[in-house]
Every structure is written in structure tokens, then in C-alpha cells.
Amino acid sequence: RKLHERIYDYDVYNDLGNPDHGENLARPVLGGSSTHPYPRRGRTGRYPTRKDPKSEKPATEIYVPRDENFGHLKSSDFLTYGIKSVSQIVLPAFESAFDLNFTPREFDSFQDVRDLFEGGIKLPLDVISTISPLPVIKELFRTDGENVLKFPPPHVVK
């Protein structure tokens, strides 16, 4: 390529598969035919795969723009809410499995419904917030009324 072609050179989508890791991972080239020249993308200049010279090796690193990248606070919030979501499902499942309840998909009383929202784990929140340097731990044990391992109460009940 010439220097003036470096930025605005187009190529077909020939990096969708990975034939070097298996024949079932090979994908056809998308675009570039005389009847359907589109879609096309900017040329990357990556090396071809060993088994299919028409295909490029997939990118090992994917660029994420700086304004879309998770910051420390956003990534800790994402991880915290993921942990909370999993724990809110797993804990009631264990309780119903070891409850010897013969109707596991039903609530026996309205108190069973309330137990999903009330209670939680009471912890010394002041001590945790001073010792823990990790924002994930601080976010897990928030002091705004959200309990760990419990669902937030619905606005209708509040």
C-alpha cells in the first residue's frame, strides 16, 4: 500500500471466523462480491490465517473508546450489582430446597414473600467502610437501607 492509502482503504469482513482453531470456526467472507460489494470496513492490515489465506486473524485486543470504558466506580457498581443479583436468586433457592416444602414454586404465606425483602445480614457498616479500601466491598454493604442478599422492597409496599 502507498502512504496516501493507509487511512481510507476498505476491506471486506474476512475476520469473522477463526479457521486456525477448527474447521467449524471458519466463516465465509462477508461482502466484496460484484453483486453485493457491501458491507465493508476499514482495512486493518492484520496477517492472514494459516489455514485460509483469504481470512485475517481475529483481533486480540478490542479498542474501547475512553468515554465508553468503565471507570473504577462504574465497574465496582457493575460487579456489586452482579453479586447481589446472583445472591438474591441463590439464597432463596437453597432455602426452598432445604425447607422440605412440598410446593417449591409457591409461597406458603405472605410472610414468605416479605422475607425476600426484609431482614438481610446485619453487619458493622462503620467498621467495614473504614477498613475496606475496595469500593466493591463498600458498595456491597451500603448504609442507605439496601440489605445484602435481599431484594429492594417494591415502591408500592414502601
CSV table of N, CA and C in Angstrom, one decimal:
chain,number,residue,atom,x,y,z
A,1,ARG,N,0.8,-1.2,0.0
A,1,ARG,CA,0.0,0.0,0.0
A,1,ARG,C,0.9,1.2,0.0
A,2,LYS,N,0.3,2.3,-0.6
A,2,LYS,CA,1.0,3.5,-0.6
A,2,LYS,C,0.6,4.3,0.7
A,3,LEU,N,1.4,5.3,1.0
A,3,LEU,CA,1.2,6.1,2.2
A,3,LEU,C,-0.2,6.8,2.2
A,4,HIS,N,-0.6,7.3,1.0
A,4,HIS,CA,-1.9,8.0,1.0
A,4,HIS,C,-3.1,7.0,1.0
A,5,GLU,N,-2.9,5.7,0.9
A,5,GLU,CA,-4.0,4.8,1.0
A,5,GLU,C,-4.1,4.2,2.4
A,6,ARG,N,-3.3,4.6,3.3
A,6,ARG,CA,-3.3,3.9,4.6
A,6,ARG,C,-4.6,4.1,5.4
A,7,ILE,N,-5.1,5.3,5.4
A,7,ILE,CA,-6.2,5.5,6.3
A,7,ILE,C,-7.6,5.1,5.7
A,8,TYR,N,-7.8,5.4,4.5
A,8,TYR,CA,-9.1,5.3,3.9
A,8,TYR,C,-9.3,4.1,3.0
A,9,ASP,N,-8.5,3.0,3.2
A,9,ASP,CA,-8.6,1.8,2.4
A,9,ASP,C,-9.6,0.9,3.0
A,10,TYR,N,-10.5,0.3,2.1
A,10,TYR,CA,-11.5,-0.5,2.6
A,10,TYR,C,-11.2,-2.0,2.4
A,11,ASP,N,-11.9,-2.8,3.2
A,11,ASP,CA,-11.7,-4.3,3.1
A,11,ASP,C,-13.0,-4.9,3.4
A,12,VAL,N,-13.1,-6.2,3.0
A,12,VAL,CA,-14.3,-7.0,3.3
A,12,VAL,C,-14.2,-7.5,4.7
A,13,TYR,N,-15.3,-8.1,5.2
A,13,TYR,CA,-15.3,-8.7,6.6
A,13,TYR,C,-14.8,-10.1,6.4
A,14,ASN,N,-13.5,-10.2,6.5
A,14,ASN,CA,-12.9,-11.6,6.4
A,14,ASN,C,-12.2,-12.0,7.7
A,15,ASP,N,-12.7,-11.4,8.8
A,15,ASP,CA,-12.1,-11.8,10.1
A,15,ASP,C,-13.2,-12.3,11.1
A,16,LEU,N,-14.3,-12.8,10.5
A,16,LEU,CA,-15.4,-13.2,11.4
A,16,LEU,C,-15.2,-14.6,12.0
A,17,GLY,N,-14.4,-15.4,11.3
A,17,GLY,CA,-14.1,-16.7,11.8
A,17,GLY,C,-12.7,-16.9,12.3
A,18,ASN,N,-12.4,-18.1,12.8
A,18,ASN,CA,-11.0,-18.4,13.2
A,18,ASN,C,-10.7,-19.8,12.8
A,19,PRO,N,-10.4,-20.0,11.5
A,19,PRO,CA,-10.2,-21.3,11.0
A,19,PRO,C,-8.9,-22.0,11.5
A,20,ASP,N,-8.0,-21.3,12.1
A,20,ASP,CA,-6.8,-21.9,12.7
A,20,ASP,C,-7.2,-22.7,14.0
A,21,HIS,N,-8.3,-22.4,14.6
A,21,HIS,CA,-8.7,-23.2,15.8
A,21,HIS,C,-9.7,-24.3,15.5
A,22,GLY,N,-10.1,-24.5,14.3
A,22,GLY,CA,-11.0,-25.6,14.0
A,22,GLY,C,-11.8,-25.2,12.7
A,23,GLU,N,-12.1,-26.3,11.9
A,23,GLU,CA,-12.8,-26.1,10.7
A,23,GLU,C,-14.2,-25.6,10.9
A,24,ASN,N,-14.8,-25.9,12.0
A,24,ASN,CA,-16.2,-25.5,12.3
A,24,ASN,C,-16.2,-24.0,12.7
A,25,LEU,N,-15.0,-23.4,12.9
A,25,LEU,CA,-15.0,-21.9,13.2
A,25,LEU,C,-14.7,-21.1,12.0
A,26,ALA,N,-14.5,-21.7,10.8
A,26,ALA,CA,-14.3,-21.0,9.6
A,26,ALA,C,-15.6,-20.3,9.2
A,27,ARG,N,-15.6,-19.1,8.7
A,27,ARG,CA,-16.7,-18.3,8.3
A,27,ARG,C,-16.5,-17.8,6.9
A,28,PRO,N,-17.5,-17.7,6.1
A,28,PRO,CA,-17.3,-17.1,4.7
A,28,PRO,C,-17.0,-15.6,4.8
A,29,VAL,N,-16.4,-15.1,3.8
A,29,VAL,CA,-16.1,-13.7,3.7
A,29,VAL,C,-17.4,-12.9,3.4
A,30,LEU,N,-17.6,-11.9,4.1
A,30,LEU,CA,-18.9,-11.1,4.0
A,30,LEU,C,-18.6,-9.8,3.2
A,31,GLY,N,-19.2,-9.7,2.1
A,31,GLY,CA,-19.0,-8.5,1.2
A,31,GLY,C,-17.9,-8.8,0.2
A,32,GLY,N,-17.8,-7.9,-0.7
A,32,GLY,CA,-16.7,-7.9,-1.7
A,32,GLY,C,-17.1,-8.6,-3.0
A,33,SER,N,-18.3,-9.2,-3.2
A,33,SER,CA,-18.6,-9.8,-4.5
A,33,SER,C,-19.1,-8.7,-5.4
A,34,SER,N,-19.2,-9.0,-6.7
A,34,SER,CA,-19.6,-8.0,-7.7
A,34,SER,C,-21.1,-7.6,-7.5
A,35,THR,N,-21.9,-8.5,-7.1
A,35,THR,CA,-23.3,-8.2,-6.9
A,35,THR,C,-23.6,-7.6,-5.5
A,36,HIS,N,-22.8,-8.0,-4.5
A,36,HIS,CA,-23.0,-7.4,-3.2
A,36,HIS,C,-21.7,-6.9,-2.6
A,37,PRO,N,-21.2,-5.7,-3.0
A,37,PRO,CA,-19.9,-5.3,-2.6
A,37,PRO,C,-19.9,-4.8,-1.1
A,38,TYR,N,-21.1,-4.6,-0.5
A,38,TYR,CA,-21.2,-4.2,0.9
A,38,TYR,C,-21.6,-5.3,1.7
A,39,PRO,N,-21.4,-5.4,3.0
A,39,PRO,CA,-20.7,-4.4,3.8
A,39,PRO,C,-19.2,-4.4,3.7
A,40,ARG,N,-18.6,-3.3,4.0
A,40,ARG,CA,-17.2,-3.3,4.0
A,40,ARG,C,-16.7,-2.4,5.2
A,41,ARG,N,-15.5,-2.6,5.6
A,41,ARG,CA,-14.9,-2.0,6.8
A,41,ARG,C,-13.6,-1.4,6.4
A,42,GLY,N,-13.0,-0.7,7.4
A,42,GLY,CA,-11.7,-0.2,7.2
A,42,GLY,C,-10.6,-1.3,7.2
A,43,ARG,N,-9.6,-1.2,6.4
A,43,ARG,CA,-8.6,-2.2,6.4
A,43,ARG,C,-7.7,-2.2,7.6
A,44,THR,N,-7.4,-3.3,8.1
A,44,THR,CA,-6.6,-3.4,9.4
A,44,THR,C,-5.2,-3.7,9.2
A,45,GLY,N,-4.9,-4.5,8.1
A,45,GLY,CA,-3.5,-4.9,7.9
A,45,GLY,C,-3.0,-6.1,8.7
A,46,ARG,N,-4.0,-6.8,9.3
A,46,ARG,CA,-3.6,-8.0,10.1
A,46,ARG,C,-3.1,-9.1,9.2
A,47,TYR,N,-2.4,-10.0,9.7
A,47,TYR,CA,-1.9,-11.1,9.0
A,47,TYR,C,-3.0,-12.2,8.6
A,48,PRO,N,-2.8,-12.9,7.5
A,48,PRO,CA,-3.8,-13.9,7.2
A,48,PRO,C,-3.7,-15.1,8.1
A,49,THR,N,-4.7,-15.9,8.2
A,49,THR,CA,-4.7,-17.2,9.0
A,49,THR,C,-3.8,-18.2,8.2
A,50,ARG,N,-3.4,-19.2,9.0
A,50,ARG,CA,-2.5,-20.2,8.4
A,50,ARG,C,-3.4,-21.2,7.4
A,51,LYS,N,-4.6,-21.5,7.8
A,51,LYS,CA,-5.3,-22.5,7.0
A,51,LYS,C,-6.1,-21.8,5.9
A,52,ASP,N,-6.5,-20.6,6.0
A,52,ASP,CA,-7.3,-19.9,5.0
A,52,ASP,C,-6.6,-18.6,4.7
A,53,PRO,N,-5.9,-18.4,3.6
A,53,PRO,CA,-5.2,-17.2,3.3
A,53,PRO,C,-6.2,-16.0,3.0
A,54,LYS,N,-7.4,-16.3,2.7
A,54,LYS,CA,-8.4,-15.2,2.4
A,54,LYS,C,-8.9,-14.6,3.7
A,55,SER,N,-8.7,-15.2,4.9
A,55,SER,CA,-9.2,-14.7,6.1
A,55,SER,C,-8.1,-14.1,7.0
A,56,GLU,N,-8.4,-13.1,7.7
A,56,GLU,CA,-7.5,-12.4,8.6
A,56,GLU,C,-7.6,-13.0,10.0
A,57,LYS,N,-6.5,-13.0,10.7
A,57,LYS,CA,-6.5,-13.4,12.1
A,57,LYS,C,-7.4,-12.5,12.9
A,58,PRO,N,-8.3,-13.0,13.8
A,58,PRO,CA,-9.1,-12.1,14.6
A,58,PRO,C,-8.3,-11.2,15.5
A,59,ALA,N,-8.8,-10.0,15.8
A,59,ALA,CA,-8.1,-9.1,16.7
A,59,ALA,C,-8.0,-9.6,18.1
A,60,THR,N,-6.8,-9.5,18.7
A,60,THR,CA,-6.6,-10.0,20.0
A,60,THR,C,-7.0,-8.9,21.1
A,61,GLU,N,-6.9,-7.7,20.7
A,61,GLU,CA,-7.3,-6.6,21.6
A,61,GLU,C,-8.4,-5.8,20.9
A,62,ILE,N,-9.5,-5.5,21.6
A,62,ILE,CA,-10.5,-4.7,21.0
A,62,ILE,C,-10.5,-3.3,21.7
A,63,TYR,N,-10.5,-2.3,20.8
A,63,TYR,CA,-10.4,-0.9,21.3
A,63,TYR,C,-11.8,-0.5,21.9
A,64,VAL,N,-11.8,0.0,23.1
A,64,VAL,CA,-13.0,0.6,23.7
A,64,VAL,C,-12.7,2.1,23.9
A,65,PRO,N,-13.5,3.0,23.3
A,65,PRO,CA,-13.3,4.4,23.4
A,65,PRO,C,-13.3,4.8,24.9
A,66,ARG,N,-12.5,5.8,25.2
A,66,ARG,CA,-12.3,6.2,26.6
A,66,ARG,C,-13.6,6.6,27.3
A,67,ASP,N,-14.5,7.2,26.6
A,67,ASP,CA,-15.8,7.7,27.2
A,67,ASP,C,-16.7,6.5,27.4
A,68,GLU,N,-16.5,5.3,26.8
A,68,GLU,CA,-17.4,4.2,27.0
A,68,GLU,C,-16.7,3.2,27.9
A,69,ASN,N,-15.5,3.4,28.3
A,69,ASN,CA,-14.8,2.5,29.2
A,69,ASN,C,-15.3,2.6,30.6
A,70,PHE,N,-15.5,1.5,31.4
A,70,PHE,CA,-15.9,1.6,32.7
A,70,PHE,C,-14.8,2.2,33.6
A,71,GLY,N,-15.2,3.2,34.4
A,71,GLY,CA,-14.3,3.8,35.4
A,71,GLY,C,-14.3,2.9,36.6
A,72,HIS,N,-13.6,3.3,37.6
A,72,HIS,CA,-13.5,2.5,38.8
A,72,HIS,C,-14.8,2.4,39.5
A,73,LEU,N,-15.5,3.5,39.6
A,73,LEU,CA,-16.8,3.5,40.3
A,73,LEU,C,-17.9,2.7,39.5
A,74,LYS,N,-17.9,2.9,38.2
A,74,LYS,CA,-18.9,2.1,37.4
A,74,LYS,C,-18.6,0.7,37.4
A,75,SER,N,-17.3,0.3,37.3
A,75,SER,CA,-17.0,-1.2,37.3
A,75,SER,C,-17.3,-1.8,38.7
A,76,SER,N,-17.1,-1.1,39.8
A,76,SER,CA,-17.4,-1.6,41.1
A,76,SER,C,-18.9,-1.7,41.3
A,77,ASP,N,-19.7,-0.7,40.7
A,77,ASP,CA,-21.1,-0.8,40.8
A,77,ASP,C,-21.6,-2.0,40.0
A,78,PHE,N,-21.1,-2.2,38.8
A,78,PHE,CA,-21.5,-3.4,37.9
A,78,PHE,C,-21.2,-4.7,38.6
A,79,LEU,N,-20.0,-4.8,39.2
A,79,LEU,CA,-19.6,-6.1,39.9
A,79,LEU,C,-20.5,-6.3,41.1
A,80,THR,N,-20.8,-5.2,41.9
A,80,THR,CA,-21.6,-5.3,43.1
A,80,THR,C,-23.0,-5.7,42.8
A,81,TYR,N,-23.6,-5.1,41.8
A,81,TYR,CA,-25.0,-5.5,41.5
A,81,TYR,C,-25.1,-6.9,40.9
A,82,GLY,N,-24.0,-7.3,40.2
A,82,GLY,CA,-24.0,-8.7,39.7
A,82,GLY,C,-23.9,-9.7,40.9
A,83,ILE,N,-23.1,-9.4,41.9
A,83,ILE,CA,-23.0,-10.3,43.1
A,83,ILE,C,-24.3,-10.3,43.8
A,84,LYS,N,-24.9,-9.1,44.0
A,84,LYS,CA,-26.2,-9.0,44.6
A,84,LYS,C,-27.3,-9.8,43.9
A,85,SER,N,-27.3,-9.6,42.6
A,85,SER,CA,-28.4,-10.3,41.8
A,85,SER,C,-28.2,-11.8,41.9
A,86,VAL,N,-27.0,-12.3,41.8
A,86,VAL,CA,-26.8,-13.8,41.9
A,86,VAL,C,-27.2,-14.3,43.3
A,87,SER,N,-26.8,-13.5,44.3
A,87,SER,CA,-27.1,-13.9,45.7
A,87,SER,C,-28.6,-13.9,46.0
A,88,GLN,N,-29.3,-12.9,45.4
A,88,GLN,CA,-30.7,-12.8,45.7
A,88,GLN,C,-31.5,-14.0,45.1
A,89,ILE,N,-30.9,-14.6,44.1
A,89,ILE,CA,-31.6,-15.8,43.5
A,89,ILE,C,-31.2,-17.1,44.2
A,90,VAL,N,-29.9,-17.2,44.5
A,90,VAL,CA,-29.3,-18.4,45.0
A,90,VAL,C,-29.8,-18.7,46.4
A,91,LEU,N,-29.8,-17.7,47.3
A,91,LEU,CA,-30.2,-17.9,48.7
A,91,LEU,C,-31.6,-18.4,48.8
A,92,PRO,N,-32.6,-17.8,48.2
A,92,PRO,CA,-34.0,-18.4,48.3
A,92,PRO,C,-34.1,-19.8,47.7
A,93,ALA,N,-33.3,-20.1,46.7
A,93,ALA,CA,-33.3,-21.4,46.1
A,93,ALA,C,-32.8,-22.4,47.1
A,94,PHE,N,-31.7,-22.1,47.8
A,94,PHE,CA,-31.2,-23.0,48.8
A,94,PHE,C,-32.2,-23.2,50.0
A,95,GLU,N,-32.8,-22.1,50.4
A,95,GLU,CA,-33.8,-22.1,51.5
A,95,GLU,C,-35.0,-23.0,51.1
A,96,SER,N,-35.5,-22.9,49.9
A,96,SER,CA,-36.6,-23.7,49.5
A,96,SER,C,-36.2,-25.2,49.3
A,97,ALA,N,-35.0,-25.4,48.9
A,97,ALA,CA,-34.5,-26.8,48.7
A,97,ALA,C,-34.4,-27.5,50.0
A,98,PHE,N,-34.0,-26.8,51.1
A,98,PHE,CA,-33.8,-27.5,52.3
A,98,PHE,C,-34.9,-27.2,53.3
A,99,ASP,N,-36.0,-26.7,52.8
A,99,ASP,CA,-37.2,-26.4,53.6
A,99,ASP,C,-38.1,-27.6,53.7
A,100,LEU,N,-37.9,-28.6,52.9
A,100,LEU,CA,-38.9,-29.7,52.8
A,100,LEU,C,-40.3,-29.3,52.4
A,101,ASN,N,-40.3,-28.3,51.6
A,101,ASN,CA,-41.5,-27.7,51.1
A,101,ASN,C,-42.0,-28.6,50.0
A,102,PHE,N,-43.3,-29.0,50.0
A,102,PHE,CA,-43.8,-29.9,49.0
A,102,PHE,C,-44.4,-29.1,47.8
A,103,THR,N,-44.5,-27.8,47.9
A,103,THR,CA,-44.8,-26.9,46.8
A,103,THR,C,-43.7,-25.9,46.6
A,104,PRO,N,-42.6,-26.3,46.0
A,104,PRO,CA,-41.5,-25.4,46.0
A,104,PRO,C,-41.7,-24.2,45.1
A,105,ARG,N,-42.6,-24.1,44.2
A,105,ARG,CA,-42.8,-23.0,43.3
A,105,ARG,C,-43.8,-22.0,43.8
A,106,GLU,N,-44.3,-22.3,45.1
A,106,GLU,CA,-45.4,-21.4,45.6
A,106,GLU,C,-44.9,-20.9,47.0
A,107,PHE,N,-45.5,-19.8,47.4
A,107,PHE,CA,-45.3,-19.3,48.7
A,107,PHE,C,-46.4,-19.8,49.6
A,108,ASP,N,-45.9,-20.2,50.8
A,108,ASP,CA,-46.9,-20.8,51.8
A,108,ASP,C,-47.7,-19.7,52.5
A,109,SER,N,-47.1,-18.6,52.7
A,109,SER,CA,-47.8,-17.5,53.4
A,109,SER,C,-47.2,-16.2,52.8
A,110,PHE,N,-47.9,-15.1,53.2
A,110,PHE,CA,-47.4,-13.8,52.8
A,110,PHE,C,-46.1,-13.4,53.5
A,111,GLN,N,-45.8,-14.0,54.6
A,111,GLN,CA,-44.6,-13.8,55.3
A,111,GLN,C,-43.4,-14.3,54.5
A,112,ASP,N,-43.6,-15.4,53.7
A,112,ASP,CA,-42.5,-15.9,52.8
A,112,ASP,C,-42.2,-14.8,51.8
A,113,VAL,N,-43.2,-14.1,51.3
A,113,VAL,CA,-42.9,-13.0,50.4
A,113,VAL,C,-42.2,-11.9,51.0
A,114,ARG,N,-42.6,-11.5,52.2
A,114,ARG,CA,-41.9,-10.4,53.0
A,114,ARG,C,-40.5,-10.8,53.3
A,115,ASP,N,-40.2,-12.0,53.6
A,115,ASP,CA,-38.8,-12.5,53.9
A,115,ASP,C,-37.9,-12.2,52.7
A,116,LEU,N,-38.4,-12.1,51.5
A,116,LEU,CA,-37.5,-11.8,50.4
A,116,LEU,C,-37.0,-10.4,50.4
A,117,PHE,N,-37.7,-9.5,51.1
A,117,PHE,CA,-37.4,-8.1,51.1
A,117,PHE,C,-36.8,-7.6,52.4
A,118,GLU,N,-37.3,-8.2,53.5
A,118,GLU,CA,-36.9,-7.7,54.9
A,118,GLU,C,-35.8,-8.6,55.4
A,119,GLY,N,-35.1,-8.1,56.4
A,119,GLY,CA,-34.0,-8.8,57.0
A,119,GLY,C,-32.7,-8.5,56.4
A,120,GLY,N,-32.1,-9.5,55.9
A,120,GLY,CA,-30.7,-9.4,55.3
A,120,GLY,C,-29.7,-9.7,56.4
A,121,ILE,N,-28.5,-9.3,56.1
A,121,ILE,CA,-27.4,-9.6,57.0
A,121,ILE,C,-27.0,-8.3,57.7
A,122,LYS,N,-27.1,-8.2,59.0
A,122,LYS,CA,-26.7,-7.0,59.7
A,122,LYS,C,-25.2,-7.1,60.0
A,123,LEU,N,-24.5,-6.1,59.6
A,123,LEU,CA,-23.1,-6.0,59.7
A,123,LEU,C,-22.7,-4.7,60.3
A,124,PRO,N,-21.5,-4.6,60.9
A,124,PRO,CA,-21.0,-3.3,61.4
A,124,PRO,C,-20.5,-2.5,60.2
A,125,LEU,N,-21.4,-1.7,59.7
A,125,LEU,CA,-21.1,-1.0,58.5
A,125,LEU,C,-20.1,0.1,58.6
A,126,ASP,N,-20.0,0.7,59.8
A,126,ASP,CA,-19.0,1.8,60.0
A,126,ASP,C,-17.6,1.2,60.0
A,127,VAL,N,-17.4,0.0,60.6
A,127,VAL,CA,-16.1,-0.7,60.6
A,127,VAL,C,-15.7,-1.1,59.2
A,128,ILE,N,-16.7,-1.6,58.4
A,128,ILE,CA,-16.4,-2.1,57.1
A,128,ILE,C,-16.0,-0.9,56.2
A,129,SER,N,-16.7,0.2,56.3
A,129,SER,CA,-16.4,1.3,55.4
A,129,SER,C,-15.1,1.9,55.7
A,130,THR,N,-14.6,1.8,57.0
A,130,THR,CA,-13.3,2.4,57.3
A,130,THR,C,-12.1,1.5,56.9
A,131,ILE,N,-12.3,0.2,57.1
A,131,ILE,CA,-11.2,-0.7,56.8
A,131,ILE,C,-11.0,-1.0,55.3
A,132,SER,N,-12.1,-1.1,54.6
A,132,SER,CA,-12.1,-1.6,53.2
A,132,SER,C,-11.7,-0.6,52.3
A,133,PRO,N,-10.5,-0.8,51.6
A,133,PRO,CA,-10.1,0.2,50.5
A,133,PRO,C,-10.9,-0.1,49.2
A,134,LEU,N,-11.5,-1.3,49.1
A,134,LEU,CA,-12.1,-1.6,47.9
A,134,LEU,C,-13.5,-1.0,47.8
A,135,PRO,N,-13.9,-0.3,46.7
A,135,PRO,CA,-15.2,0.2,46.6
A,135,PRO,C,-16.3,-0.8,46.4
A,136,VAL,N,-15.9,-2.0,45.9
A,136,VAL,CA,-16.9,-3.1,45.8
A,136,VAL,C,-17.4,-3.5,47.1
A,137,ILE,N,-16.5,-3.7,48.1
A,137,ILE,CA,-16.9,-4.1,49.4
A,137,ILE,C,-17.8,-3.0,50.1
A,138,LYS,N,-17.4,-1.8,49.9
A,138,LYS,CA,-18.2,-0.7,50.5
A,138,LYS,C,-19.6,-0.6,49.8
A,139,GLU,N,-19.6,-0.9,48.5
A,139,GLU,CA,-20.9,-0.9,47.8
A,139,GLU,C,-21.8,-2.0,48.2
A,140,LEU,N,-21.2,-3.2,48.5
A,140,LEU,CA,-22.0,-4.4,48.9
A,140,LEU,C,-22.7,-4.1,50.2
A,141,PHE,N,-22.0,-3.4,51.1
A,141,PHE,CA,-22.6,-3.2,52.5
A,141,PHE,C,-23.0,-1.7,52.6
A,142,ARG,N,-23.8,-1.2,51.7
A,142,ARG,CA,-24.2,0.2,51.7
A,142,ARG,C,-25.0,0.5,53.0
A,143,THR,N,-25.1,1.8,53.3
A,143,THR,CA,-25.8,2.2,54.5
A,143,THR,C,-27.1,2.9,54.2
A,144,ASP,N,-27.6,2.8,52.9
A,144,ASP,CA,-28.8,3.5,52.5
A,144,ASP,C,-30.0,2.6,52.6
A,145,GLY,N,-29.9,1.5,53.3
A,145,GLY,CA,-31.1,0.7,53.6
A,145,GLY,C,-31.2,-0.5,52.7
A,146,GLU,N,-30.3,-0.6,51.7
A,146,GLU,CA,-30.3,-1.8,50.8
A,146,GLU,C,-29.5,-2.9,51.5
A,147,ASN,N,-30.2,-4.0,51.8
A,147,ASN,CA,-29.6,-5.1,52.5
A,147,ASN,C,-28.9,-6.0,51.6
A,148,VAL,N,-27.9,-6.7,52.1
A,148,VAL,CA,-27.2,-7.7,51.3
A,148,VAL,C,-28.1,-8.9,51.2
A,149,LEU,N,-28.1,-9.6,50.1
A,149,LEU,CA,-28.8,-10.8,49.9
A,149,LEU,C,-30.3,-10.7,49.9
A,150,LYS,N,-30.8,-9.5,49.9
A,150,LYS,CA,-32.3,-9.3,49.9
A,150,LYS,C,-32.7,-8.4,48.7
A,151,PHE,N,-33.9,-8.6,48.2
A,151,PHE,CA,-34.4,-7.7,47.2
A,151,PHE,C,-34.8,-6.4,47.8
A,152,PRO,N,-34.6,-5.3,47.0
A,152,PRO,CA,-35.1,-4.0,47.5
A,152,PRO,C,-36.7,-4.0,47.5
A,153,PRO,N,-37.3,-3.5,48.5
A,153,PRO,CA,-38.7,-3.5,48.6
A,153,PRO,C,-39.4,-2.8,47.5
A,154,PRO,N,-40.5,-3.2,47.0
A,154,PRO,CA,-41.2,-2.5,45.9
A,154,PRO,C,-41.7,-1.2,46.4
A,155,HIS,N,-41.9,-0.3,45.4
A,155,HIS,CA,-42.3,1.1,45.8
A,155,HIS,C,-43.8,1.1,46.3
A,156,VAL,N,-44.6,0.1,45.9
A,156,VAL,CA,-46.0,0.0,46.3
A,156,VAL,C,-46.0,-0.3,47.8
A,157,VAL,N,-45.1,-1.1,48.3
A,157,VAL,CA,-45.1,-1.5,49.7
A,157,VAL,C,-44.4,-0.5,50.6
A,158,LYS,N,-43.5,0.3,50.0
A,158,LYS,CA,-42.8,1.3,50.8
A,158,LYS,C,-43.8,2.3,51.2
